[in-house]
Amino acid sequence: MSAENFKCKGEVQIVIDFCLKGIRIRMHFGFFAVIAIMLSSGSIMAEEVLICCALHECGHFAAMRLCRVKIIAFDAYGGGMKITADPPIGYLSLGRELFILLAGCGVNLISSLVFGGLLKMNTYALISLSLCVFNLLPCAAFDGGQAIKAIAVKLCVPQTVFFIEKLQFYCGAAFTLIAILAMLTEGHFNITLPLTMLLILWESR
């Protein structure tokens, strides 16, 4: 679910592709697969999750606008959503890059306080806070992982950046395995989270 430059890979099938006010919108097969599984599994929180994810992306959009970065494309895929920018986010100063990358988590944190403290919508508050924490994980496709990579690119040598990218991929794989084992131990297995993580690993490898 991060704001970064994204080039579609040939093996990732695009189901819907259109332009909206100069922004190219692409919906990938994995995005619809995750939505379908959430609905078919009887999840009562599918709508809440989508709304909180939309708030997350609005945080990235708002930060990019504030930094006067033009949005070229928006991709929705199995592992979340990504934004293509001009100039590319990697060409910005480290401060502005981190501001854009972490703005989504910031909006989720603020919205969780508003949902829980003012509106008494505890389900939305919990989901929004969970998305904030989830996206701060140091995995390659998440905001936290992208922030770590941004710092590494600006401050480290290329060999260190390559090592960090590999480490982030393995962190994602480890988190997926831990999540599956934890759900099996608790006896409440839900296919949505591990499937989403597997799609993230596949599409960001």
Coordinates of C-alpha atoms in Angstrom, one line a residue:
M1 CA 0.0 0.0 0.0
S2 CA 2.9 2.6 -0.7
A3 CA 3.4 5.7 -2.8
E4 CA 6.2 5.0 -5.1
N5 CA 7.1 4.8 -8.8
F6 CA 5.6 1.7 -10.3
K7 CA 6.3 0.0 -13.6
C8 CA 3.9 -2.8 -14.6
K9 CA 5.4 -6.2 -15.0
G10 CA 4.4 -8.3 -18.0
E11 CA 3.2 -11.1 -15.9
V12 CA 0.8 -8.9 -13.9
Q13 CA -2.6 -8.9 -15.7
I14 CA -4.3 -5.5 -16.0
V15 CA -8.1 -5.9 -16.0
I16 CA -9.2 -2.2 -16.2
D17 CA -7.1 0.6 -17.7
F18 CA -8.5 4.1 -18.2
C19 CA -7.6 7.8 -17.7
L20 CA -9.3 10.2 -15.2
K21 CA -8.4 13.9 -15.4
G22 CA -5.0 13.0 -16.9
I23 CA -4.2 10.3 -14.3
R24 CA -4.0 6.7 -15.7
I25 CA -6.0 4.3 -13.5
R26 CA -5.0 0.6 -13.7
M27 CA -6.9 -2.2 -11.9
H28 CA -4.9 -5.4 -11.7
F29 CA -6.2 -8.9 -11.5
G30 CA -4.8 -9.4 -7.9
F31 CA -6.9 -6.4 -6.6
F32 CA -10.2 -8.0 -7.7
A33 CA -9.0 -11.4 -6.4
V34 CA -8.5 -10.1 -2.9
I35 CA -11.8 -8.3 -2.9
A36 CA -13.6 -11.4 -4.1
I37 CA -12.0 -13.5 -1.4
M38 CA -12.9 -11.0 1.3
L39 CA -16.5 -11.0 0.2
S40 CA -16.8 -14.8 -0.3
S41 CA -15.2 -15.5 3.1
G42 CA -18.1 -13.7 4.7
S43 CA -16.0 -10.9 6.1
I44 CA -18.2 -8.2 7.5
M45 CA -15.3 -5.7 7.5
A46 CA -14.7 -5.6 3.7
E47 CA -16.4 -2.2 3.3
E48 CA -14.6 -0.7 6.4
V49 CA -11.2 -2.0 5.1
L50 CA -11.7 -0.4 1.7
I51 CA -12.7 2.9 3.2
C52 CA -9.7 3.0 5.5
C53 CA -7.4 2.0 2.5
A54 CA -8.9 4.9 0.5
L55 CA -8.1 7.3 3.4
H56 CA -4.6 5.9 3.4
E57 CA -4.1 6.7 -0.3
C58 CA -5.7 10.1 0.1
G59 CA -2.9 10.8 2.6
H60 CA -0.3 10.0 -0.1
F61 CA -2.2 12.1 -2.7
A62 CA -2.5 15.1 -0.4
A63 CA 1.3 14.9 0.5
M64 CA 2.2 14.8 -3.2
R65 CA 0.0 17.8 -3.9
L66 CA 1.7 19.7 -1.1
C67 CA 5.1 18.8 -2.4
R68 CA 4.0 19.9 -5.9
V69 CA 4.5 16.4 -7.4
K70 CA 2.4 15.5 -10.4
I71 CA 0.5 12.2 -10.2
I72 CA 0.7 10.3 -13.5
A73 CA -0.8 6.9 -12.7
F74 CA -2.5 5.0 -10.0
D75 CA -2.4 1.2 -9.8
A76 CA -4.6 -1.1 -7.6
Y77 CA -3.2 -4.6 -7.4
G78 CA -3.2 -7.6 -5.1
G79 CA -0.8 -6.1 -2.6
G80 CA -2.4 -2.7 -2.3
M81 CA -2.1 0.5 -4.3
K82 CA 0.8 2.4 -5.9
I83 CA 1.3 5.8 -7.4
T84 CA 3.5 6.9 -10.2
A85 CA 4.8 10.5 -9.9
D86 CA 6.5 13.2 -11.9
P87 CA 9.2 13.9 -10.8
P88 CA 9.8 10.4 -9.5
I89 CA 9.6 10.4 -5.7
G90 CA 13.2 9.0 -5.6
Y91 CA 14.4 12.3 -7.1
L92 CA 13.0 14.4 -4.3
S93 CA 14.9 15.4 -1.1
L94 CA 14.9 12.8 1.6
G95 CA 12.6 14.9 3.8
R96 CA 9.9 15.3 1.1
E97 CA 10.2 11.7 0.1
L98 CA 9.7 10.4 3.6
F99 CA 6.8 12.9 4.1
I100 CA 5.0 11.4 1.0
L101 CA 5.8 7.8 1.9
L102 CA 4.6 8.1 5.5
A103 CA 1.6 10.4 4.9
G104 CA -0.8 7.5 4.4
C105 CA 0.1 6.0 7.8
G106 CA -0.2 9.5 9.3
V107 CA -3.8 9.8 7.9
N108 CA -4.7 6.3 9.2
L109 CA -3.4 7.2 12.7
I110 CA -5.3 10.5 12.8
S111 CA -8.5 8.9 11.4
S112 CA -8.3 6.1 14.0
L113 CA -8.3 8.8 16.7
V114 CA -11.2 10.6 15.1
F115 CA -13.2 7.4 14.5
G116 CA -12.6 6.0 18.0
G117 CA -12.5 9.2 20.1
L118 CA -15.1 11.5 18.4
L119 CA -17.3 9.3 16.3
K120 CA -17.3 6.2 18.5
M121 CA -16.8 4.0 15.4
N122 CA -14.5 1.5 17.1
T123 CA -14.4 -0.9 14.1
Y124 CA -13.2 1.8 11.8
A125 CA -10.7 3.0 14.4
L126 CA -9.2 -0.5 14.9
I127 CA -8.9 -1.1 11.2
S128 CA -7.4 2.3 10.5
L129 CA -4.9 1.8 13.3
S130 CA -4.1 -1.7 12.1
L131 CA -3.4 -0.4 8.5
C132 CA -1.1 2.2 10.0
V133 CA 0.9 -0.4 11.9
F134 CA 0.8 -2.9 9.0
N135 CA 2.1 -0.4 6.5
L136 CA 5.0 0.5 8.8
L137 CA 6.4 -3.0 8.6
P138 CA 9.9 -3.0 7.0
C139 CA 8.8 -5.1 4.0
A140 CA 9.7 -4.0 0.5
A141 CA 6.1 -3.2 -0.7
F142 CA 5.0 -1.3 2.4
D143 CA 5.5 2.3 3.4
G144 CA 7.9 1.4 6.2
G145 CA 10.0 -0.6 3.8
Q146 CA 10.0 2.1 1.2
A147 CA 11.0 4.7 3.8
I148 CA 14.0 2.5 4.9
K149 CA 15.0 2.0 1.2
A150 CA 14.7 5.8 0.6
I151 CA 17.1 6.5 3.5
A152 CA 19.4 3.7 2.3
V153 CA 19.5 5.1 -1.2
K154 CA 20.3 8.6 0.0
L155 CA 22.9 7.6 2.6
C156 CA 24.3 4.2 1.7
V157 CA 26.4 2.6 -1.0
P158 CA 24.7 0.6 -3.8
Q159 CA 25.8 -2.8 -2.3
T160 CA 24.1 -1.9 1.0
V161 CA 20.8 -0.9 -0.8
F162 CA 20.8 -4.3 -2.6
F163 CA 21.3 -6.1 0.7
I164 CA 18.4 -4.1 2.3
E165 CA 16.1 -4.9 -0.6
K166 CA 16.8 -8.7 -0.2
L167 CA 16.3 -8.4 3.5
Q168 CA 13.0 -6.7 3.1
F169 CA 11.7 -9.5 0.8
Y170 CA 12.7 -12.1 3.4
C171 CA 11.0 -10.0 6.1
G172 CA 7.8 -10.1 4.1
A173 CA 8.1 -13.9 3.7
A174 CA 8.7 -14.4 7.4
F175 CA 5.8 -12.2 8.4
T176 CA 3.5 -14.2 6.0
L177 CA 4.6 -17.5 7.6
I178 CA 4.3 -16.1 11.2
A179 CA 0.7 -14.8 10.4
I180 CA -0.3 -18.2 9.0
L181 CA 1.1 -20.1 12.0
A182 CA -0.5 -17.7 14.4
M183 CA -3.9 -18.1 12.8
L184 CA -3.6 -21.9 12.7
T185 CA -2.6 -21.9 16.4
E186 CA -5.6 -19.7 17.4
G187 CA -7.9 -21.8 15.2
H188 CA -9.3 -18.8 13.3
F189 CA -7.7 -19.1 9.9
N190 CA -8.6 -16.4 7.4
I191 CA -7.3 -16.8 3.9
T192 CA -7.4 -13.0 3.1
L193 CA -4.2 -11.9 5.0
P194 CA -1.9 -14.7 3.9
L195 CA -3.1 -14.5 0.3
T196 CA -2.6 -10.7 0.3
M197 CA 0.9 -11.1 1.6
L198 CA 1.7 -13.7 -1.0
L199 CA 0.4 -11.4 -3.7
I200 CA 2.6 -8.6 -2.3
L201 CA 5.6 -10.9 -2.4
W202 CA 4.9 -12.0 -6.0
E203 CA 4.1 -8.6 -7.4
S204 CA 7.0 -6.7 -5.7
R205 CA 9.7 -9.3 -6.2

